[in-house]
């Protein structure tokens, strides 16, 4: 689904392609990546008709009420470390929300940013591999609720979702928040390539609200493990210590945790 699009150059000549309506910015971003779009290209939609979360879940993305976009990346790392980019993105969003709106976002492993325990942002990372198993490209989809009201969220999400508008009582320009996120992202992505994951993991720990908490790990809604969230490892996996002291690691492609 591709209706009315415009292209503009963002900071440092970044390509930002804006579409009024898309099914999912991640799907369109993949099409652009297949055609070799430059690193950092942004595919943004005013609304998504089939916005996606993980594991086939739906992401509500109403017209003009939020920031729905995907970044096209060619990370210079082995595929198994690609989840680090999701953690890095979560830090970038938390920092940007602080700078753009003065709110204190907390990262719930692996891909949620919460305000007062309500979800304001979700991240959906996907990657394509070459036949040799190297990263061909990665797509990082980011959804941030900007001006959504409780009515916009509807009964299902009203108790669990947050927006900048609900948190601050003010409306924000999506464009300004996008600019802030891209600035933070570029800075962290550059640092990650230069210095590795260690400084990113340090910042992630500062913003996270998962470590030290009791968590229940679920696979397809079935509870499979519970214990204390100890740390994240180099693969972005969550390390959970159960009551018997046994530590298991969980890959965020497969599981989600119930509480933060
Ligand atoms: C996510 O999945 O949180 C990833 C969401 C990524 C959305 C972006 S928007 C741009 C790009 N294009 C896409 O198609 N997707 C990405 P997950 O952890 O599975 O969470 C999904 C759950 O969040 C749903 O099952 C709902 O419970 C809840 N949810 C749906 N829409 C929401 C919203 N707008 N705000 C808060 N929570 C929402």
mmCIF file of C-alpha atoms and ligand atoms in Angstrom:
data_model
loop_
_atom_site.group_PDB
_atom_site.id
_atom_site.type_symbol
_atom_site.label_atom_id
_atom_site.label_comp_id
_atom_site.label_asym_id
_atom_site.label_seq_id
_atom_site.Cartn_x
_atom_site.Cartn_y
_atom_site.Cartn_z
ATOM 1 C CA UNK A 1 0.000 0.000 0.000
ATOM 2 C CA UNK A 2 1.762 3.130 -1.185
ATOM 3 C CA UNK A 3 0.013 6.440 -1.330
ATOM 4 C CA UNK A 4 1.376 9.896 -1.970
ATOM 5 C CA UNK A 5 4.971 10.102 -1.006
ATOM 6 C CA UNK A 6 7.545 12.786 -0.624
ATOM 7 C CA UNK A 7 11.266 12.703 -0.072
ATOM 8 C CA UNK A 8 13.363 15.112 1.874
ATOM 9 C CA UNK A 9 16.852 15.319 3.162
ATOM 10 C CA UNK A 10 17.242 15.316 6.899
ATOM 11 C CA UNK A 11 20.310 16.223 8.929
ATOM 12 C CA UNK A 12 23.616 15.400 7.212
ATOM 13 C CA UNK A 13 21.829 14.706 3.938
ATOM 14 C CA UNK A 14 19.919 11.717 5.301
ATOM 15 C CA UNK A 15 17.168 10.496 3.014
ATOM 16 C CA UNK A 16 13.741 10.626 4.650
ATOM 17 C CA UNK A 17 10.900 9.185 2.595
ATOM 18 C CA UNK A 18 7.498 10.132 3.901
ATOM 19 C CA UNK A 19 4.321 8.326 2.869
ATOM 20 C CA UNK A 20 0.877 9.373 4.036
ATOM 21 C CA UNK A 21 -0.231 5.749 4.270
ATOM 22 C CA UNK A 22 1.637 2.467 4.279
ATOM 23 C CA UNK A 23 0.780 -1.022 5.400
ATOM 24 C CA UNK A 24 3.967 -1.150 7.467
ATOM 25 C CA UNK A 25 7.091 1.002 7.241
ATOM 26 C CA UNK A 26 9.173 -2.146 7.900
ATOM 27 C CA UNK A 27 7.797 -3.779 4.750
ATOM 28 C CA UNK A 28 8.461 -0.714 2.592
ATOM 29 C CA UNK A 29 11.902 -0.284 4.158
ATOM 30 C CA UNK A 30 12.776 -3.841 3.102
ATOM 31 C CA UNK A 31 11.800 -3.029 -0.463
ATOM 32 C CA UNK A 32 14.059 0.032 -0.406
ATOM 33 C CA UNK A 33 16.900 -1.917 1.206
ATOM 34 C CA UNK A 34 16.636 -4.590 -1.507
ATOM 35 C CA UNK A 35 17.234 -1.772 -3.990
ATOM 36 C CA UNK A 36 20.301 -0.588 -2.077
ATOM 37 C CA UNK A 37 18.942 2.487 -0.286
ATOM 38 C CA UNK A 38 21.722 4.325 1.575
ATOM 39 C CA UNK A 39 22.471 3.568 5.202
ATOM 40 C CA UNK A 40 20.297 5.548 7.572
ATOM 41 C CA UNK A 41 17.439 6.013 5.095
ATOM 42 C CA UNK A 42 14.194 6.649 6.959
ATOM 43 C CA UNK A 43 10.857 5.326 5.744
ATOM 44 C CA UNK A 44 8.123 7.187 7.596
ATOM 45 C CA UNK A 45 4.338 6.889 7.389
ATOM 46 C CA UNK A 46 1.593 9.249 8.550
ATOM 47 C CA UNK A 47 -0.433 6.139 9.308
ATOM 48 C CA UNK A 48 0.031 2.402 8.986
ATOM 49 C CA UNK A 49 -2.800 0.129 7.974
ATOM 50 C CA UNK A 50 -1.005 -3.021 9.108
ATOM 51 C CA UNK A 51 1.576 -1.803 11.639
ATOM 52 C CA UNK A 52 3.300 -4.819 13.145
ATOM 53 C CA UNK A 53 4.711 -5.772 16.490
ATOM 54 C CA UNK A 54 6.722 -8.902 17.243
ATOM 55 C CA UNK A 55 5.334 -12.388 16.774
ATOM 56 C CA UNK A 56 2.628 -11.164 14.405
ATOM 57 C CA UNK A 57 1.098 -8.726 16.880
ATOM 58 C CA UNK A 58 -0.625 -5.553 15.719
ATOM 59 C CA UNK A 59 0.836 -2.077 16.292
ATOM 60 C CA UNK A 60 -1.797 0.641 16.398
ATOM 61 C CA UNK A 61 -0.589 3.532 14.238
ATOM 62 C CA UNK A 62 -3.196 6.209 13.728
ATOM 63 C CA UNK A 63 -2.978 9.019 11.202
ATOM 64 C CA UNK A 64 -0.910 11.939 12.376
ATOM 65 C CA UNK A 65 -0.888 10.828 16.026
ATOM 66 C CA UNK A 66 2.515 9.287 16.261
ATOM 67 C CA UNK A 67 5.885 8.661 14.769
ATOM 68 C CA UNK A 68 5.870 5.476 12.699
ATOM 69 C CA UNK A 69 9.136 4.914 10.881
ATOM 70 C CA UNK A 70 11.861 2.442 9.966
ATOM 71 C CA UNK A 71 15.593 2.867 9.581
ATOM 72 C CA UNK A 72 17.534 1.011 6.896
ATOM 73 C CA UNK A 73 20.923 -0.075 8.225
ATOM 74 C CA UNK A 74 23.932 -2.087 7.136
ATOM 75 C CA UNK A 75 25.545 -2.840 10.523
ATOM 76 C CA UNK A 76 29.162 -3.868 10.343
ATOM 77 C CA UNK A 77 28.944 -6.773 12.727
ATOM 78 C CA UNK A 78 28.241 -10.490 12.756
ATOM 79 C CA UNK A 79 24.570 -11.418 12.578
ATOM 80 C CA UNK A 80 24.484 -12.776 16.126
ATOM 81 C CA UNK A 81 25.322 -9.312 17.486
ATOM 82 C CA UNK A 82 22.590 -7.550 15.528
ATOM 83 C CA UNK A 83 20.217 -7.547 18.546
ATOM 84 C CA UNK A 84 22.601 -5.004 20.066
ATOM 85 C CA UNK A 85 21.154 -2.535 17.553
ATOM 86 C CA UNK A 86 17.707 -2.915 19.145
ATOM 87 C CA UNK A 87 19.116 -2.130 22.578
ATOM 88 C CA UNK A 88 21.045 0.802 21.111
ATOM 89 C CA UNK A 89 17.856 2.110 19.482
ATOM 90 C CA UNK A 90 15.960 1.863 22.750
ATOM 91 C CA UNK A 91 18.623 4.015 24.431
ATOM 92 C CA UNK A 92 18.424 6.534 21.570
ATOM 93 C CA UNK A 93 14.636 6.807 21.944
ATOM 94 C CA UNK A 94 14.827 7.180 25.733
ATOM 95 C CA UNK A 95 17.433 9.942 25.391
ATOM 96 C CA UNK A 96 15.470 11.674 22.635
ATOM 97 C CA UNK A 97 12.222 11.665 24.630
ATOM 98 C CA UNK A 98 14.090 13.191 27.532
ATOM 99 C CA UNK A 99 15.532 15.939 25.322
ATOM 100 C CA UNK A 100 12.436 16.634 23.216
ATOM 101 C CA UNK A 101 9.797 16.463 25.947
ATOM 102 C CA UNK A 102 11.584 16.191 29.293
ATOM 103 C CA UNK A 103 10.065 12.786 30.078
ATOM 104 C CA UNK A 104 11.920 9.901 31.721
ATOM 105 C CA UNK A 105 11.454 6.843 29.546
ATOM 106 C CA UNK A 106 12.459 3.482 30.962
ATOM 107 C CA UNK A 107 13.484 0.553 28.785
ATOM 108 C CA UNK A 108 11.718 -2.711 29.379
ATOM 109 C CA UNK A 109 13.755 -5.514 27.843
ATOM 110 C CA UNK A 110 13.926 -5.981 25.004
ATOM 111 C CA UNK A 111 12.077 -3.455 22.950
ATOM 112 C CA UNK A 112 9.658 -1.322 24.925
ATOM 113 C CA UNK A 113 10.038 2.204 26.233
ATOM 114 C CA UNK A 114 7.726 2.858 29.147
ATOM 115 C CA UNK A 115 6.506 6.007 30.835
ATOM 116 C CA UNK A 116 5.114 5.261 34.283
ATOM 117 C CA UNK A 117 4.830 1.592 33.356
ATOM 118 C CA UNK A 118 2.874 2.345 30.165
ATOM 119 C CA UNK A 119 4.265 1.695 26.723
ATOM 120 C CA UNK A 120 5.073 4.785 24.677
ATOM 121 C CA UNK A 121 7.369 3.145 22.136
ATOM 122 C CA UNK A 122 7.924 -0.269 20.583
ATOM 123 C CA UNK A 123 10.801 -1.362 18.360
ATOM 124 C CA UNK A 124 10.664 -4.098 15.736
ATOM 125 C CA UNK A 125 14.065 -5.127 14.336
ATOM 126 C CA UNK A 126 14.378 -7.480 11.407
ATOM 127 C CA UNK A 127 17.343 -8.491 9.302
ATOM 128 C CA UNK A 128 18.140 -10.174 6.021
ATOM 129 C CA UNK A 129 21.131 -12.477 5.734
ATOM 130 C CA UNK A 130 23.315 -13.375 2.772
ATOM 131 C CA UNK A 131 23.692 -17.049 1.862
ATOM 132 C CA UNK A 132 26.967 -16.980 3.843
ATOM 133 C CA UNK A 133 25.098 -15.819 6.926
ATOM 134 C CA UNK A 134 26.364 -12.217 6.949
ATOM 135 C CA UNK A 135 24.016 -9.301 7.487
ATOM 136 C CA UNK A 136 22.706 -8.031 4.177
ATOM 137 C CA UNK A 137 20.658 -5.287 5.820
ATOM 138 C CA UNK A 138 18.750 -4.600 9.004
ATOM 139 C CA UNK A 139 15.474 -2.771 9.413
ATOM 140 C CA UNK A 140 14.727 -1.103 12.729
ATOM 141 C CA UNK A 141 11.070 -0.109 12.988
ATOM 142 C CA UNK A 142 10.163 2.399 15.673
ATOM 143 C CA UNK A 143 6.684 3.399 16.802
ATOM 144 C CA UNK A 144 6.325 6.315 19.228
ATOM 145 C CA UNK A 145 2.953 7.551 20.464
ATOM 146 C CA UNK A 146 3.088 11.327 20.263
ATOM 147 C CA UNK A 147 -0.361 12.954 20.389
ATOM 148 C CA UNK A 148 -2.579 9.927 21.081
ATOM 149 C CA UNK A 149 -5.396 10.523 23.589
ATOM 150 C CA UNK A 150 -7.031 7.781 25.680
ATOM 151 C CA UNK A 151 -9.895 7.719 23.156
ATOM 152 C CA UNK A 152 -7.385 7.213 20.348
ATOM 153 C CA UNK A 153 -5.932 4.191 22.129
ATOM 154 C CA UNK A 154 -9.350 2.649 22.671
ATOM 155 C CA UNK A 155 -10.426 0.264 25.406
ATOM 156 C CA UNK A 156 -7.788 -2.400 24.767
ATOM 157 C CA UNK A 157 -4.728 -0.148 25.060
ATOM 158 C CA UNK A 158 -6.059 2.679 27.241
ATOM 159 C CA UNK A 159 -4.657 1.146 30.427
ATOM 160 C CA UNK A 160 -1.293 0.048 29.071
ATOM 161 C CA UNK A 161 -0.206 2.661 26.526
ATOM 162 C CA UNK A 162 1.299 6.121 26.963
ATOM 163 C CA UNK A 163 1.853 9.100 24.682
ATOM 164 C CA UNK A 164 3.781 12.332 25.033
ATOM 165 C CA UNK A 165 0.459 14.171 25.014
ATOM 166 C CA UNK A 166 -0.966 12.084 27.871
ATOM 167 C CA UNK A 167 2.265 12.350 29.853
ATOM 168 C CA UNK A 168 2.772 16.104 29.516
ATOM 169 C CA UNK A 169 -0.581 17.587 28.473
ATOM 170 C CA UNK A 170 1.122 19.112 25.439
ATOM 171 C CA UNK A 171 1.023 18.298 21.761
ATOM 172 C CA UNK A 172 4.295 17.739 19.913
ATOM 173 C CA UNK A 173 5.350 17.910 16.299
ATOM 174 C CA UNK A 174 6.271 14.432 15.112
ATOM 175 C CA UNK A 175 8.984 16.004 12.978
ATOM 176 C CA UNK A 176 10.757 17.473 16.005
ATOM 177 C CA UNK A 177 10.702 14.184 17.874
ATOM 178 C CA UNK A 178 11.988 12.361 14.776
ATOM 179 C CA UNK A 179 14.870 14.826 14.546
ATOM 180 C CA UNK A 180 15.759 14.209 18.199
ATOM 181 C CA UNK A 181 15.630 10.414 17.800
ATOM 182 C CA UNK A 182 17.812 10.479 14.682
ATOM 183 C CA UNK A 183 20.388 12.715 16.350
ATOM 184 C CA UNK A 184 20.675 10.382 19.326
ATOM 185 C CA UNK A 185 20.617 7.290 17.142
ATOM 186 C CA UNK A 186 23.398 8.543 14.854
ATOM 187 C CA UNK A 187 25.573 9.396 17.796
ATOM 188 C CA UNK A 188 25.121 5.977 19.462
ATOM 189 C CA UNK A 189 25.359 4.010 16.216
ATOM 190 C CA UNK A 190 28.669 5.732 15.457
ATOM 191 C CA UNK A 191 29.936 5.048 18.980
ATOM 192 C CA UNK A 192 28.877 1.395 18.692
ATOM 193 C CA UNK A 193 30.874 0.951 15.490
ATOM 194 C CA UNK A 194 33.914 2.702 16.972
ATOM 195 C CA UNK A 195 33.930 1.367 20.540
ATOM 196 C CA UNK A 196 31.745 -1.729 20.525
ATOM 197 C CA UNK A 197 28.812 -2.652 22.733
ATOM 198 C CA UNK A 198 30.281 -1.900 26.188
ATOM 199 C CA UNK A 199 29.401 1.844 26.339
ATOM 200 C CA UNK A 200 25.957 1.171 24.858
ATOM 201 C CA UNK A 201 25.231 -1.571 27.380
ATOM 202 C CA UNK A 202 26.266 0.814 30.173
ATOM 203 C CA UNK A 203 23.731 3.399 28.998
ATOM 204 C CA UNK A 204 21.100 0.713 28.444
ATOM 205 C CA UNK A 205 21.508 -0.371 32.069
ATOM 206 C CA UNK A 206 20.995 3.229 33.213
ATOM 207 C CA UNK A 207 17.677 3.508 31.369
ATOM 208 C CA UNK A 208 16.365 -0.011 31.907
ATOM 209 C CA UNK A 209 13.616 -0.994 34.326
ATOM 210 C CA UNK A 210 14.017 -4.753 33.945
ATOM 211 C CA UNK A 211 17.259 -5.733 35.671
ATOM 212 C CA UNK A 212 16.891 -6.683 39.299
ATOM 213 C CA UNK A 213 13.168 -7.360 38.878
ATOM 214 C CA UNK A 214 11.255 -10.609 39.032
ATOM 215 C CA UNK A 215 10.296 -11.549 35.496
ATOM 216 C CA UNK A 216 8.289 -14.269 33.878
ATOM 217 C CA UNK A 217 9.473 -15.355 30.480
ATOM 218 C CA UNK A 218 6.777 -16.315 28.027
ATOM 219 C CA UNK A 219 7.014 -18.100 24.723
ATOM 220 C CA UNK A 220 3.864 -17.666 22.661
ATOM 221 C CA UNK A 221 1.930 -16.721 25.781
ATOM 222 C CA UNK A 222 3.097 -19.813 27.631
ATOM 223 C CA UNK A 223 5.131 -19.172 30.779
ATOM 224 C CA UNK A 224 8.418 -21.017 30.466
ATOM 225 C CA UNK A 225 10.722 -19.568 33.142
ATOM 226 C CA UNK A 226 10.705 -17.110 35.983
ATOM 227 C CA UNK A 227 13.285 -15.521 38.196
ATOM 228 C CA UNK A 228 15.317 -12.366 38.639
ATOM 229 C CA UNK A 229 16.554 -10.508 35.564
ATOM 230 C CA UNK A 230 20.318 -10.337 36.131
ATOM 231 C CA UNK A 231 21.821 -8.709 33.061
ATOM 232 C CA UNK A 232 21.949 -8.610 29.268
ATOM 233 C CA UNK A 233 24.763 -10.446 27.526
ATOM 234 C CA UNK A 234 26.711 -9.555 24.368
ATOM 235 C CA UNK A 235 23.966 -10.993 22.209
ATOM 236 C CA UNK A 236 21.359 -8.707 23.767
ATOM 237 C CA UNK A 237 19.852 -11.753 25.474
ATOM 238 C CA UNK A 238 18.353 -11.445 28.948
ATOM 239 C CA UNK A 239 19.977 -13.487 31.705
ATOM 240 C CA UNK A 240 17.455 -14.717 34.270
ATOM 241 C CA UNK A 241 18.352 -16.460 37.551
ATOM 242 C CA UNK A 242 15.636 -18.768 38.883
ATOM 243 C CA UNK A 243 14.935 -19.672 42.499
ATOM 244 C CA UNK A 244 17.408 -22.569 42.319
ATOM 245 C CA UNK A 245 20.167 -20.167 41.212
ATOM 246 C CA UNK A 246 20.297 -21.422 37.636
ATOM 247 C CA UNK A 247 20.895 -18.744 35.000
ATOM 248 C CA UNK A 248 19.280 -19.089 31.585
ATOM 249 C CA UNK A 249 19.565 -16.653 28.688
ATOM 250 C CA UNK A 250 16.580 -15.675 26.558
ATOM 251 C CA UNK A 251 16.644 -14.404 23.035
ATOM 252 C CA UNK A 252 14.236 -11.586 22.442
ATOM 253 C CA UNK A 253 13.158 -12.874 19.073
ATOM 254 C CA UNK A 254 11.324 -15.640 20.829
ATOM 255 C CA UNK A 255 10.169 -14.524 24.219
ATOM 256 C CA UNK A 256 8.698 -11.607 26.048
ATOM 257 C CA UNK A 257 8.672 -10.859 29.726
ATOM 258 C CA UNK A 258 5.501 -10.188 31.598
ATOM 259 C CA UNK A 259 6.428 -7.564 34.119
ATOM 260 C CA UNK A 260 8.986 -4.847 34.327
HETATM 261 C C1 LIG B 1 6.461 -3.910 19.475
HETATM 262 O O1 LIG B 1 6.002 -5.193 19.391
HETATM 263 O O2 LIG B 1 6.406 -3.216 20.442
HETATM 264 C C2 LIG B 1 7.076 -3.384 18.173
HETATM 265 C C3 LIG B 1 6.279 -2.261 17.612
HETATM 266 C C4 LIG B 1 6.985 -1.656 16.409
HETATM 267 C C5 LIG B 1 6.114 -0.675 15.698
HETATM 268 C C6 LIG B 1 6.864 0.032 14.597
HETATM 269 S S1 LIG B 1 5.951 1.325 13.892
HETATM 270 C C7 LIG B 1 7.046 1.464 12.582
HETATM 271 C C8 LIG B 1 7.463 0.044 12.199
HETATM 272 N N1 LIG B 1 6.556 -0.534 11.226
HETATM 273 C C9 LIG B 1 5.877 -1.586 11.735
HETATM 274 O O3 LIG B 1 5.026 -2.264 11.116
HETATM 275 N N2 LIG B 1 6.258 -1.787 13.011
HETATM 276 C C10 LIG B 1 7.291 -0.865 13.424
HETATM 277 P P1 LIG B 1 5.521 -6.040 20.635
HETATM 278 O O4 LIG B 1 6.549 -6.028 21.724
HETATM 279 O O5 LIG B 1 5.125 -7.342 20.066
HETATM 280 O O6 LIG B 1 4.270 -5.260 21.176
HETATM 281 C C11 LIG B 1 3.035 -5.285 20.510
HETATM 282 C C12 LIG B 1 1.941 -5.027 21.562
HETATM 283 O O7 LIG B 1 1.977 -3.645 21.962
HETATM 284 C C13 LIG B 1 0.530 -5.250 21.027
HETATM 285 O O8 LIG B 1 0.153 -6.587 21.147
HETATM 286 C C14 LIG B 1 -0.295 -4.333 21.912
HETATM 287 O O9 LIG B 1 -0.555 -4.958 23.155
HETATM 288 C C15 LIG B 1 0.644 -3.177 22.193
HETATM 289 N N3 LIG B 1 0.407 -2.024 21.301
HETATM 290 C C16 LIG B 1 -0.053 -2.002 20.022
HETATM 291 N N4 LIG B 1 -0.069 -0.758 19.537
HETATM 292 C C17 LIG B 1 0.381 0.042 20.522
HETATM 293 C C18 LIG B 1 0.612 1.432 20.640
HETATM 294 N N5 LIG B 1 0.399 2.300 19.643
HETATM 295 N N6 LIG B 1 1.086 1.890 21.821
HETATM 296 C C19 LIG B 1 1.345 1.065 22.864
HETATM 297 N N7 LIG B 1 1.151 -0.255 22.818
HETATM 298 C C20 LIG B 1 0.678 -0.763 21.653
#
